[in-house]
């Protein structure tokens, strides 16, 4: 895992924490990378390594997660978009490239649409295109349908860090050589509390609000309003490493992607997690970011 710096910027209600992987060049382009709904900034560590100093990569812990867990509501995709715009403004530079994974892709799309002068077309990683919410489901039922076992984890406690590691190592998405020291560091950043009652640092209120907000009309429409240059990298396999991923050609067609300016690219041999944390996925995401900054 390559070294990073801790930083924070003022946002509504307090300070937004972020990790910065600096380039060795003072004139290097800047990319802001946004994590998924129950993830944290260190999920972007493998991409930072793949970028190899060609870009300064800054990844925030989004409001209600990890080192930004103390930030109060209101939560929601729009609140994240405001935080990201504040972060980009604090970083300076002529233009910042946005990248987002899963929920972070929806945040990236909305941020870019709301702030066209700050951002070009973002890199969306297995997210950003959605569908109207099924009717008749409660907020928690809707979230369980969207993120599955990740929702259950938020109410669990763990006696020590080794137990949390074992919980994650049993996840099908991280089987075999998909588990790496970078993945371990990423999942450990999520923990808070004291032994023997460690728990996820994600604030349940934030997860609930953000999950439901993914189905709001403005959020669903954002990807369709993106300018040319935006890219969607979609994983061949799903959250549990199942054969059916979140997207395929028919699902993208149903979501209206072919009628947008967003270029869709299938990434083979990866799942929803390893499209970001595995070497193959991280290399492809890094390449898309480099294409965007050019």
PDB file of C-alpha atoms in Angstrom:
ATOM      1  CA  UNK A   1       0.000   0.000   0.000  1.00  0.00           C
ATOM      2  CA  UNK A   2       1.465   3.351  -1.006  1.00  0.00           C
ATOM      3  CA  UNK A   3       1.658   6.233   1.505  1.00  0.00           C
ATOM      4  CA  UNK A   4      -1.097   8.805   1.776  1.00  0.00           C
ATOM      5  CA  UNK A   5      -1.758  12.009   3.677  1.00  0.00           C
ATOM      6  CA  UNK A   6      -4.712  12.778   5.940  1.00  0.00           C
ATOM      7  CA  UNK A   7      -6.467  16.079   5.292  1.00  0.00           C
ATOM      8  CA  UNK A   8      -9.768  17.801   5.993  1.00  0.00           C
ATOM      9  CA  UNK A   9     -11.778  20.668   4.550  1.00  0.00           C
ATOM     10  CA  UNK A  10     -14.588  22.765   6.029  1.00  0.00           C
ATOM     11  CA  UNK A  11     -18.104  21.767   5.000  1.00  0.00           C
ATOM     12  CA  UNK A  12     -21.532  22.435   6.433  1.00  0.00           C
ATOM     13  CA  UNK A  13     -21.557  21.169  10.002  1.00  0.00           C
ATOM     14  CA  UNK A  14     -17.833  20.560  10.446  1.00  0.00           C
ATOM     15  CA  UNK A  15     -14.818  19.057   8.661  1.00  0.00           C
ATOM     16  CA  UNK A  16     -14.856  16.500   5.851  1.00  0.00           C
ATOM     17  CA  UNK A  17     -11.954  14.046   6.229  1.00  0.00           C
ATOM     18  CA  UNK A  18     -10.089  12.878   3.142  1.00  0.00           C
ATOM     19  CA  UNK A  19      -7.016  10.916   2.094  1.00  0.00           C
ATOM     20  CA  UNK A  20      -4.570  12.375  -0.432  1.00  0.00           C
ATOM     21  CA  UNK A  21      -2.139  10.412  -2.553  1.00  0.00           C
ATOM     22  CA  UNK A  22       0.081  13.186  -3.933  1.00  0.00           C
ATOM     23  CA  UNK A  23       1.817  13.184  -7.266  1.00  0.00           C
ATOM     24  CA  UNK A  24       5.489  14.019  -7.439  1.00  0.00           C
ATOM     25  CA  UNK A  25       4.660  16.748  -9.945  1.00  0.00           C
ATOM     26  CA  UNK A  26       3.485  20.144  -8.774  1.00  0.00           C
ATOM     27  CA  UNK A  27       1.429  20.584 -11.952  1.00  0.00           C
ATOM     28  CA  UNK A  28      -0.190  17.132 -11.835  1.00  0.00           C
ATOM     29  CA  UNK A  29      -3.932  16.903 -12.488  1.00  0.00           C
ATOM     30  CA  UNK A  30      -6.245  16.229  -9.546  1.00  0.00           C
ATOM     31  CA  UNK A  31      -8.942  13.567  -9.281  1.00  0.00           C
ATOM     32  CA  UNK A  32     -11.487  13.283  -6.478  1.00  0.00           C
ATOM     33  CA  UNK A  33     -12.645   9.706  -5.876  1.00  0.00           C
ATOM     34  CA  UNK A  34     -15.888   8.813  -4.088  1.00  0.00           C
ATOM     35  CA  UNK A  35     -16.581   5.518  -2.331  1.00  0.00           C
ATOM     36  CA  UNK A  36     -19.671   3.342  -2.025  1.00  0.00           C
ATOM     37  CA  UNK A  37     -22.522   3.504   0.450  1.00  0.00           C
ATOM     38  CA  UNK A  38     -20.901   1.597   3.369  1.00  0.00           C
ATOM     39  CA  UNK A  39     -17.264   1.975   2.265  1.00  0.00           C
ATOM     40  CA  UNK A  40     -14.563   4.550   3.022  1.00  0.00           C
ATOM     41  CA  UNK A  41     -11.742   6.445   1.340  1.00  0.00           C
ATOM     42  CA  UNK A  42      -9.222   3.581   1.532  1.00  0.00           C
ATOM     43  CA  UNK A  43     -11.238   1.565  -0.974  1.00  0.00           C
ATOM     44  CA  UNK A  44      -9.401   3.724  -3.547  1.00  0.00           C
ATOM     45  CA  UNK A  45      -5.928   2.649  -2.376  1.00  0.00           C
ATOM     46  CA  UNK A  46      -5.382   0.135  -5.211  1.00  0.00           C
ATOM     47  CA  UNK A  47      -6.359   2.763  -7.807  1.00  0.00           C
ATOM     48  CA  UNK A  48      -3.931   5.245  -6.243  1.00  0.00           C
ATOM     49  CA  UNK A  49      -1.186   2.632  -6.587  1.00  0.00           C
ATOM     50  CA  UNK A  50      -2.122   1.996 -10.220  1.00  0.00           C
ATOM     51  CA  UNK A  51      -2.004   5.729 -10.989  1.00  0.00           C
ATOM     52  CA  UNK A  52       1.650   5.642  -9.898  1.00  0.00           C
ATOM     53  CA  UNK A  53       1.941   9.353  -9.144  1.00  0.00           C
ATOM     54  CA  UNK A  54       0.628  10.540 -12.510  1.00  0.00           C
ATOM     55  CA  UNK A  55      -2.400  12.107 -10.813  1.00  0.00           C
ATOM     56  CA  UNK A  56      -2.957  13.495  -7.322  1.00  0.00           C
ATOM     57  CA  UNK A  57      -5.834  11.400  -6.017  1.00  0.00           C
ATOM     58  CA  UNK A  58      -8.014  12.688  -3.178  1.00  0.00           C
ATOM     59  CA  UNK A  59     -10.665  10.421  -1.656  1.00  0.00           C
ATOM     60  CA  UNK A  60     -12.968  11.698   1.088  1.00  0.00           C
ATOM     61  CA  UNK A  61     -14.665   9.676   3.779  1.00  0.00           C
ATOM     62  CA  UNK A  62     -18.170  10.721   2.844  1.00  0.00           C
ATOM     63  CA  UNK A  63     -20.412  12.336   5.471  1.00  0.00           C
ATOM     64  CA  UNK A  64     -21.436   9.742   8.067  1.00  0.00           C
ATOM     65  CA  UNK A  65     -18.551   7.312   7.387  1.00  0.00           C
ATOM     66  CA  UNK A  66     -15.129   6.539   8.917  1.00  0.00           C
ATOM     67  CA  UNK A  67     -13.271   9.753   9.842  1.00  0.00           C
ATOM     68  CA  UNK A  68     -16.247  11.847   8.660  1.00  0.00           C
ATOM     69  CA  UNK A  69     -18.734   9.923  10.819  1.00  0.00           C
ATOM     70  CA  UNK A  70     -19.034  12.889  13.170  1.00  0.00           C
ATOM     71  CA  UNK A  71     -20.509  15.142  10.496  1.00  0.00           C
ATOM     72  CA  UNK A  72     -24.219  15.651  11.173  1.00  0.00           C
ATOM     73  CA  UNK A  73     -27.125  15.453   8.759  1.00  0.00           C
ATOM     74  CA  UNK A  74     -28.873  16.292   6.642  1.00  0.00           C
ATOM     75  CA  UNK A  75     -27.554  13.377   4.627  1.00  0.00           C
ATOM     76  CA  UNK A  76     -28.448  12.357   1.086  1.00  0.00           C
ATOM     77  CA  UNK A  77     -26.814  12.360  -2.346  1.00  0.00           C
ATOM     78  CA  UNK A  78     -27.321  16.105  -2.688  1.00  0.00           C
ATOM     79  CA  UNK A  79     -25.540  16.757   0.618  1.00  0.00           C
ATOM     80  CA  UNK A  80     -22.605  14.660  -0.573  1.00  0.00           C
ATOM     81  CA  UNK A  81     -22.543  16.612  -3.830  1.00  0.00           C
ATOM     82  CA  UNK A  82     -22.269  19.855  -1.855  1.00  0.00           C
ATOM     83  CA  UNK A  83     -19.423  18.388   0.233  1.00  0.00           C
ATOM     84  CA  UNK A  84     -17.563  17.216  -2.870  1.00  0.00           C
ATOM     85  CA  UNK A  85     -17.887  20.625  -4.521  1.00  0.00           C
ATOM     86  CA  UNK A  86     -16.451  22.211  -1.362  1.00  0.00           C
ATOM     87  CA  UNK A  87     -13.575  19.727  -1.378  1.00  0.00           C
ATOM     88  CA  UNK A  88     -12.809  20.376  -5.037  1.00  0.00           C
ATOM     89  CA  UNK A  89     -12.869  24.110  -4.442  1.00  0.00           C
ATOM     90  CA  UNK A  90     -10.412  23.756  -1.576  1.00  0.00           C
ATOM     91  CA  UNK A  91      -8.049  21.729  -3.758  1.00  0.00           C
ATOM     92  CA  UNK A  92      -7.820  24.514  -6.343  1.00  0.00           C
ATOM     93  CA  UNK A  93      -6.680  23.947  -9.903  1.00  0.00           C
ATOM     94  CA  UNK A  94      -8.443  24.663 -13.156  1.00  0.00           C
ATOM     95  CA  UNK A  95     -10.473  21.477 -13.363  1.00  0.00           C
ATOM     96  CA  UNK A  96     -10.936  18.442 -11.148  1.00  0.00           C
ATOM     97  CA  UNK A  97     -11.823  15.005 -12.489  1.00  0.00           C
ATOM     98  CA  UNK A  98     -14.442  13.082 -10.527  1.00  0.00           C
ATOM     99  CA  UNK A  99     -14.604   9.326 -10.121  1.00  0.00           C
ATOM    100  CA  UNK A 100     -17.121   7.367  -8.096  1.00  0.00           C
ATOM    101  CA  UNK A 101     -17.780   3.737  -7.235  1.00  0.00           C
ATOM    102  CA  UNK A 102     -21.275   2.349  -6.599  1.00  0.00           C
ATOM    103  CA  UNK A 103     -23.175   5.044  -4.634  1.00  0.00           C
ATOM    104  CA  UNK A 104     -20.156   7.284  -5.186  1.00  0.00           C
ATOM    105  CA  UNK A 105     -20.872   7.149  -8.919  1.00  0.00           C
ATOM    106  CA  UNK A 106     -24.321   8.664  -8.326  1.00  0.00           C
ATOM    107  CA  UNK A 107     -22.699  11.352  -6.163  1.00  0.00           C
ATOM    108  CA  UNK A 108     -20.121  12.038  -8.880  1.00  0.00           C
ATOM    109  CA  UNK A 109     -22.798  12.355 -11.568  1.00  0.00           C
ATOM    110  CA  UNK A 110     -24.959  14.724  -9.519  1.00  0.00           C
ATOM    111  CA  UNK A 111     -21.956  16.817  -8.476  1.00  0.00           C
ATOM    112  CA  UNK A 112     -20.809  17.186 -12.077  1.00  0.00           C
ATOM    113  CA  UNK A 113     -24.282  18.154 -13.293  1.00  0.00           C
ATOM    114  CA  UNK A 114     -24.768  20.707 -10.525  1.00  0.00           C
ATOM    115  CA  UNK A 115     -21.294  22.236 -11.031  1.00  0.00           C
ATOM    116  CA  UNK A 116     -20.510  22.116 -14.759  1.00  0.00           C
ATOM    117  CA  UNK A 117     -17.767  24.730 -14.492  1.00  0.00           C
ATOM    118  CA  UNK A 118     -15.796  22.684 -11.970  1.00  0.00           C
ATOM    119  CA  UNK A 119     -15.927  19.233 -13.529  1.00  0.00           C
ATOM    120  CA  UNK A 120     -15.933  17.484 -16.861  1.00  0.00           C
ATOM    121  CA  UNK A 121     -17.346  14.050 -17.544  1.00  0.00           C
ATOM    122  CA  UNK A 122     -16.730  11.789 -14.513  1.00  0.00           C
ATOM    123  CA  UNK A 123     -15.614   8.177 -14.343  1.00  0.00           C
ATOM    124  CA  UNK A 124     -18.499   6.062 -13.018  1.00  0.00           C
ATOM    125  CA  UNK A 125     -17.515   2.665 -11.614  1.00  0.00           C
ATOM    126  CA  UNK A 126     -20.360   0.133 -11.384  1.00  0.00           C
ATOM    127  CA  UNK A 127     -22.893   2.785 -10.475  1.00  0.00           C
ATOM    128  CA  UNK A 128     -24.551   5.986 -11.611  1.00  0.00           C
ATOM    129  CA  UNK A 129     -27.442   4.488 -13.597  1.00  0.00           C
ATOM    130  CA  UNK A 130     -30.440   3.403 -11.575  1.00  0.00           C
ATOM    131  CA  UNK A 131     -34.100   2.490 -11.728  1.00  0.00           C
ATOM    132  CA  UNK A 132     -37.226   3.749  -9.944  1.00  0.00           C
ATOM    133  CA  UNK A 133     -37.765   2.195  -6.513  1.00  0.00           C
ATOM    134  CA  UNK A 134     -40.006  -0.866  -6.218  1.00  0.00           C
ATOM    135  CA  UNK A 135     -43.296  -0.005  -4.553  1.00  0.00           C
ATOM    136  CA  UNK A 136     -44.410  -1.313  -1.169  1.00  0.00           C
ATOM    137  CA  UNK A 137     -40.977  -1.642   0.470  1.00  0.00           C
ATOM    138  CA  UNK A 138     -39.885   0.015   3.711  1.00  0.00           C
ATOM    139  CA  UNK A 139     -36.630   1.980   3.766  1.00  0.00           C
ATOM    140  CA  UNK A 140     -34.713  -0.929   5.352  1.00  0.00           C
ATOM    141  CA  UNK A 141     -36.237  -3.470   2.953  1.00  0.00           C
ATOM    142  CA  UNK A 142     -35.247  -1.245   0.055  1.00  0.00           C
ATOM    143  CA  UNK A 143     -31.703  -0.943   1.382  1.00  0.00           C
ATOM    144  CA  UNK A 144     -31.416  -4.698   1.894  1.00  0.00           C
ATOM    145  CA  UNK A 145     -32.491  -5.189  -1.710  1.00  0.00           C
ATOM    146  CA  UNK A 146     -29.836  -2.717  -2.858  1.00  0.00           C
ATOM    147  CA  UNK A 147     -26.803  -3.576  -0.713  1.00  0.00           C
ATOM    148  CA  UNK A 148     -27.662  -6.993   0.727  1.00  0.00           C
ATOM    149  CA  UNK A 149     -25.510  -8.286   3.624  1.00  0.00           C
ATOM    150  CA  UNK A 150     -23.735  -4.933   3.960  1.00  0.00           C
ATOM    151  CA  UNK A 151     -26.871  -3.635   5.682  1.00  0.00           C
ATOM    152  CA  UNK A 152     -26.781  -6.451   8.260  1.00  0.00           C
ATOM    153  CA  UNK A 153     -23.152  -5.645   9.104  1.00  0.00           C
ATOM    154  CA  UNK A 154     -24.069  -2.177  10.361  1.00  0.00           C
ATOM    155  CA  UNK A 155     -25.914  -3.564  13.386  1.00  0.00           C
ATOM    156  CA  UNK A 156     -23.289  -6.190  14.288  1.00  0.00           C
ATOM    157  CA  UNK A 157     -20.492  -5.994  16.869  1.00  0.00           C
ATOM    158  CA  UNK A 158     -17.138  -7.762  16.745  1.00  0.00           C
ATOM    159  CA  UNK A 159     -14.878  -8.791  19.665  1.00  0.00           C
ATOM    160  CA  UNK A 160     -11.669  -7.736  17.917  1.00  0.00           C
ATOM    161  CA  UNK A 161     -10.188  -6.759  14.552  1.00  0.00           C
ATOM    162  CA  UNK A 162      -9.370 -10.349  13.696  1.00  0.00           C
ATOM    163  CA  UNK A 163     -13.079 -11.220  13.936  1.00  0.00           C
ATOM    164  CA  UNK A 164     -13.966  -8.391  11.598  1.00  0.00           C
ATOM    165  CA  UNK A 165     -11.294  -9.586   9.179  1.00  0.00           C
ATOM    166  CA  UNK A 166     -12.741 -13.112   9.317  1.00  0.00           C
ATOM    167  CA  UNK A 167     -16.237 -11.762   8.632  1.00  0.00           C
ATOM    168  CA  UNK A 168     -15.033 -10.037   5.472  1.00  0.00           C
ATOM    169  CA  UNK A 169     -12.750 -12.853   4.327  1.00  0.00           C
ATOM    170  CA  UNK A 170     -15.820 -15.105   4.187  1.00  0.00           C
ATOM    171  CA  UNK A 171     -17.451 -12.718   1.686  1.00  0.00           C
ATOM    172  CA  UNK A 172     -17.616 -14.387  -1.756  1.00  0.00           C
ATOM    173  CA  UNK A 173     -16.415 -11.227  -3.465  1.00  0.00           C
ATOM    174  CA  UNK A 174     -13.055 -11.476  -1.674  1.00  0.00           C
ATOM    175  CA  UNK A 175     -12.378 -15.175  -2.158  1.00  0.00           C
ATOM    176  CA  UNK A 176      -8.895 -16.448  -2.989  1.00  0.00           C
ATOM    177  CA  UNK A 177      -6.325 -13.880  -4.049  1.00  0.00           C
ATOM    178  CA  UNK A 178      -8.929 -11.083  -4.030  1.00  0.00           C
ATOM    179  CA  UNK A 179      -7.997 -10.551  -0.363  1.00  0.00           C
ATOM    180  CA  UNK A 180      -4.935  -8.318  -0.127  1.00  0.00           C
ATOM    181  CA  UNK A 181      -3.258  -6.090   2.485  1.00  0.00           C
ATOM    182  CA  UNK A 182      -4.908  -3.117   0.752  1.00  0.00           C
ATOM    183  CA  UNK A 183      -8.356  -4.660   1.186  1.00  0.00           C
ATOM    184  CA  UNK A 184      -7.565  -5.419   4.823  1.00  0.00           C
ATOM    185  CA  UNK A 185      -6.550  -1.798   5.485  1.00  0.00           C
ATOM    186  CA  UNK A 186      -9.712  -0.571   3.771  1.00  0.00           C
ATOM    187  CA  UNK A 187     -12.103  -2.712   5.806  1.00  0.00           C
ATOM    188  CA  UNK A 188     -10.263  -2.021   9.083  1.00  0.00           C
ATOM    189  CA  UNK A 189     -10.684   1.744   8.552  1.00  0.00           C
ATOM    190  CA  UNK A 190     -14.412   1.166   8.945  1.00  0.00           C
ATOM    191  CA  UNK A 191     -14.171  -0.002  12.569  1.00  0.00           C
ATOM    192  CA  UNK A 192     -14.905   2.137  15.592  1.00  0.00           C
ATOM    193  CA  UNK A 193     -15.461   1.556  19.321  1.00  0.00           C
ATOM    194  CA  UNK A 194     -13.514  -0.584  21.762  1.00  0.00           C
ATOM    195  CA  UNK A 195     -12.996  -4.330  22.112  1.00  0.00           C
ATOM    196  CA  UNK A 196     -14.994  -6.479  22.664  1.00  0.00           C
ATOM    197  CA  UNK A 197     -17.685  -4.365  20.974  1.00  0.00           C
ATOM    198  CA  UNK A 198     -16.149  -3.013  17.771  1.00  0.00           C
ATOM    199  CA  UNK A 199     -18.631  -1.976  15.099  1.00  0.00           C
ATOM    200  CA  UNK A 200     -18.866  -0.286  11.735  1.00  0.00           C
ATOM    201  CA  UNK A 201     -18.278   3.457  11.870  1.00  0.00           C
ATOM    202  CA  UNK A 202     -21.031   4.070   9.318  1.00  0.00           C
ATOM    203  CA  UNK A 203     -23.923   6.027  10.796  1.00  0.00           C
ATOM    204  CA  UNK A 204     -27.091   4.056  10.164  1.00  0.00           C
ATOM    205  CA  UNK A 205     -29.141   7.223   9.666  1.00  0.00           C
ATOM    206  CA  UNK A 206     -26.761   8.307   6.886  1.00  0.00           C
ATOM    207  CA  UNK A 207     -26.908   4.910   5.162  1.00  0.00           C
ATOM    208  CA  UNK A 208     -30.713   4.829   5.308  1.00  0.00           C
ATOM    209  CA  UNK A 209     -31.079   8.373   3.977  1.00  0.00           C
ATOM    210  CA  UNK A 210     -28.522   7.914   1.205  1.00  0.00           C
ATOM    211  CA  UNK A 211     -29.929   4.558   0.137  1.00  0.00           C
ATOM    212  CA  UNK A 212     -33.453   5.878  -0.270  1.00  0.00           C
ATOM    213  CA  UNK A 213     -32.131   9.037  -1.940  1.00  0.00           C
ATOM    214  CA  UNK A 214     -30.607   6.950  -4.732  1.00  0.00           C
ATOM    215  CA  UNK A 215     -34.126   6.608  -6.109  1.00  0.00           C
ATOM    216  CA  UNK A 216     -34.896  10.331  -6.132  1.00  0.00           C
ATOM    217  CA  UNK A 217     -35.696  11.727  -9.596  1.00  0.00           C
ATOM    218  CA  UNK A 218     -32.834  14.255  -9.674  1.00  0.00           C
ATOM    219  CA  UNK A 219     -30.317  11.564  -8.742  1.00  0.00           C
ATOM    220  CA  UNK A 220     -31.627   9.068 -11.295  1.00  0.00           C
ATOM    221  CA  UNK A 221     -31.581  11.709 -14.036  1.00  0.00           C
ATOM    222  CA  UNK A 222     -28.059  13.010 -13.401  1.00  0.00           C
ATOM    223  CA  UNK A 223     -26.160  10.452 -15.516  1.00  0.00           C
ATOM    224  CA  UNK A 224     -28.323  11.314 -18.492  1.00  0.00           C
ATOM    225  CA  UNK A 225     -27.325  14.961 -18.223  1.00  0.00           C
ATOM    226  CA  UNK A 226     -23.567  14.336 -18.158  1.00  0.00           C
ATOM    227  CA  UNK A 227     -21.396  15.807 -20.921  1.00  0.00           C
ATOM    228  CA  UNK A 228     -19.403  13.797 -23.425  1.00  0.00           C
ATOM    229  CA  UNK A 229     -16.259  12.340 -21.909  1.00  0.00           C
ATOM    230  CA  UNK A 230     -18.092  10.561 -19.102  1.00  0.00           C
ATOM    231  CA  UNK A 231     -17.373   6.847 -18.804  1.00  0.00           C
ATOM    232  CA  UNK A 232     -19.146   3.988 -17.050  1.00  0.00           C
ATOM    233  CA  UNK A 233     -17.010   0.965 -16.185  1.00  0.00           C
ATOM    234  CA  UNK A 234     -19.351  -1.857 -15.257  1.00  0.00           C
ATOM    235  CA  UNK A 235     -18.319  -5.076 -13.547  1.00  0.00           C
ATOM    236  CA  UNK A 236     -19.093  -8.396 -15.164  1.00  0.00           C
ATOM    237  CA  UNK A 237     -20.070  -9.984 -11.816  1.00  0.00           C
ATOM    238  CA  UNK A 238     -22.220  -8.882  -8.868  1.00  0.00           C
ATOM    239  CA  UNK A 239     -21.889  -7.924  -5.184  1.00  0.00           C
ATOM    240  CA  UNK A 240     -21.634 -11.546  -4.061  1.00  0.00           C
ATOM    241  CA  UNK A 241     -19.455 -12.505  -7.040  1.00  0.00           C
ATOM    242  CA  UNK A 242     -22.531 -13.939  -8.754  1.00  0.00           C
ATOM    243  CA  UNK A 243     -22.585 -14.205 -12.544  1.00  0.00           C
ATOM    244  CA  UNK A 244     -25.238 -11.495 -12.910  1.00  0.00           C
ATOM    245  CA  UNK A 245     -23.695  -8.112 -12.229  1.00  0.00           C
ATOM    246  CA  UNK A 246     -25.506  -4.918 -11.364  1.00  0.00           C
ATOM    247  CA  UNK A 247     -25.472  -4.091 -15.055  1.00  0.00           C
ATOM    248  CA  UNK A 248     -25.506  -5.817 -18.407  1.00  0.00           C
ATOM    249  CA  UNK A 249     -26.446  -4.570 -21.861  1.00  0.00           C
ATOM    250  CA  UNK A 250     -30.163  -5.110 -21.327  1.00  0.00           C
ATOM    251  CA  UNK A 251     -30.211  -3.429 -17.914  1.00  0.00           C
ATOM    252  CA  UNK A 252     -28.262  -0.460 -19.252  1.00  0.00           C
ATOM    253  CA  UNK A 253     -30.720  -0.183 -22.109  1.00  0.00           C
ATOM    254  CA  UNK A 254     -33.619  -0.211 -19.630  1.00  0.00           C
ATOM    255  CA  UNK A 255     -31.871   2.541 -17.645  1.00  0.00           C
ATOM    256  CA  UNK A 256     -31.519   4.668 -20.787  1.00  0.00           C
ATOM    257  CA  UNK A 257     -27.714   4.613 -20.954  1.00  0.00           C
ATOM    258  CA  UNK A 258     -27.499   4.200 -24.760  1.00  0.00           C
ATOM    259  CA  UNK A 259     -29.365   7.513 -25.151  1.00  0.00           C
ATOM    260  CA  UNK A 260     -26.825   9.427 -23.039  1.00  0.00           C
ATOM    261  CA  UNK A 261     -23.335  10.790 -23.673  1.00  0.00           C
ATOM    262  CA  UNK A 262     -21.855   8.261 -21.227  1.00  0.00           C
ATOM    263  CA  UNK A 263     -19.622   5.599 -22.788  1.00  0.00           C
ATOM    264  CA  UNK A 264     -20.201   2.180 -21.184  1.00  0.00           C
ATOM    265  CA  UNK A 265     -17.325  -0.297 -20.920  1.00  0.00           C
ATOM    266  CA  UNK A 266     -17.614  -3.833 -19.575  1.00  0.00           C
ATOM    267  CA  UNK A 267     -14.779  -4.923 -17.263  1.00  0.00           C
ATOM    268  CA  UNK A 268     -14.469  -8.702 -17.439  1.00  0.00           C
ATOM    269  CA  UNK A 269     -13.327 -10.987 -14.649  1.00  0.00           C
ATOM    270  CA  UNK A 270     -14.199  -8.627 -11.778  1.00  0.00           C
ATOM    271  CA  UNK A 271     -17.098  -8.227  -9.384  1.00  0.00           C
ATOM    272  CA  UNK A 272     -18.689  -5.158  -7.813  1.00  0.00           C
ATOM    273  CA  UNK A 273     -15.880  -4.904  -5.248  1.00  0.00           C
ATOM    274  CA  UNK A 274     -12.821  -6.087  -7.178  1.00  0.00           C
ATOM    275  CA  UNK A 275     -13.535  -3.701 -10.040  1.00  0.00           C
ATOM    276  CA  UNK A 276     -12.041  -1.209  -7.558  1.00  0.00           C
ATOM    277  CA  UNK A 277      -9.884  -3.257  -5.184  1.00  0.00           C
ATOM    278  CA  UNK A 278      -8.414  -5.928  -7.466  1.00  0.00           C
ATOM    279  CA  UNK A 279      -5.373  -5.324  -9.659  1.00  0.00           C
ATOM    280  CA  UNK A 280      -7.253  -5.808 -12.933  1.00  0.00           C
ATOM    281  CA  UNK A 281     -10.117  -3.539 -11.933  1.00  0.00           C
ATOM    282  CA  UNK A 282      -7.915  -0.871 -10.342  1.00  0.00           C
ATOM    283  CA  UNK A 283      -5.692  -0.738 -13.422  1.00  0.00           C
ATOM    284  CA  UNK A 284      -8.746  -0.222 -15.652  1.00  0.00           C
ATOM    285  CA  UNK A 285     -10.172   2.487 -13.381  1.00  0.00           C
ATOM    286  CA  UNK A 286      -6.787   4.238 -13.265  1.00  0.00           C
ATOM    287  CA  UNK A 287      -6.613   4.166 -17.057  1.00  0.00           C
ATOM    288  CA  UNK A 288     -10.078   5.743 -17.293  1.00  0.00           C
ATOM    289  CA  UNK A 289      -9.047   8.509 -14.868  1.00  0.00           C
ATOM    290  CA  UNK A 290      -5.918   9.196 -16.916  1.00  0.00           C
ATOM    291  CA  UNK A 291      -8.033   9.390 -20.062  1.00  0.00           C
ATOM    292  CA  UNK A 292     -10.369  11.834 -18.306  1.00  0.00           C
ATOM    293  CA  UNK A 293      -7.608  14.161 -17.103  1.00  0.00           C
ATOM    294  CA  UNK A 294      -6.212  14.357 -20.625  1.00  0.00           C
TER     295      UNK A 294
END
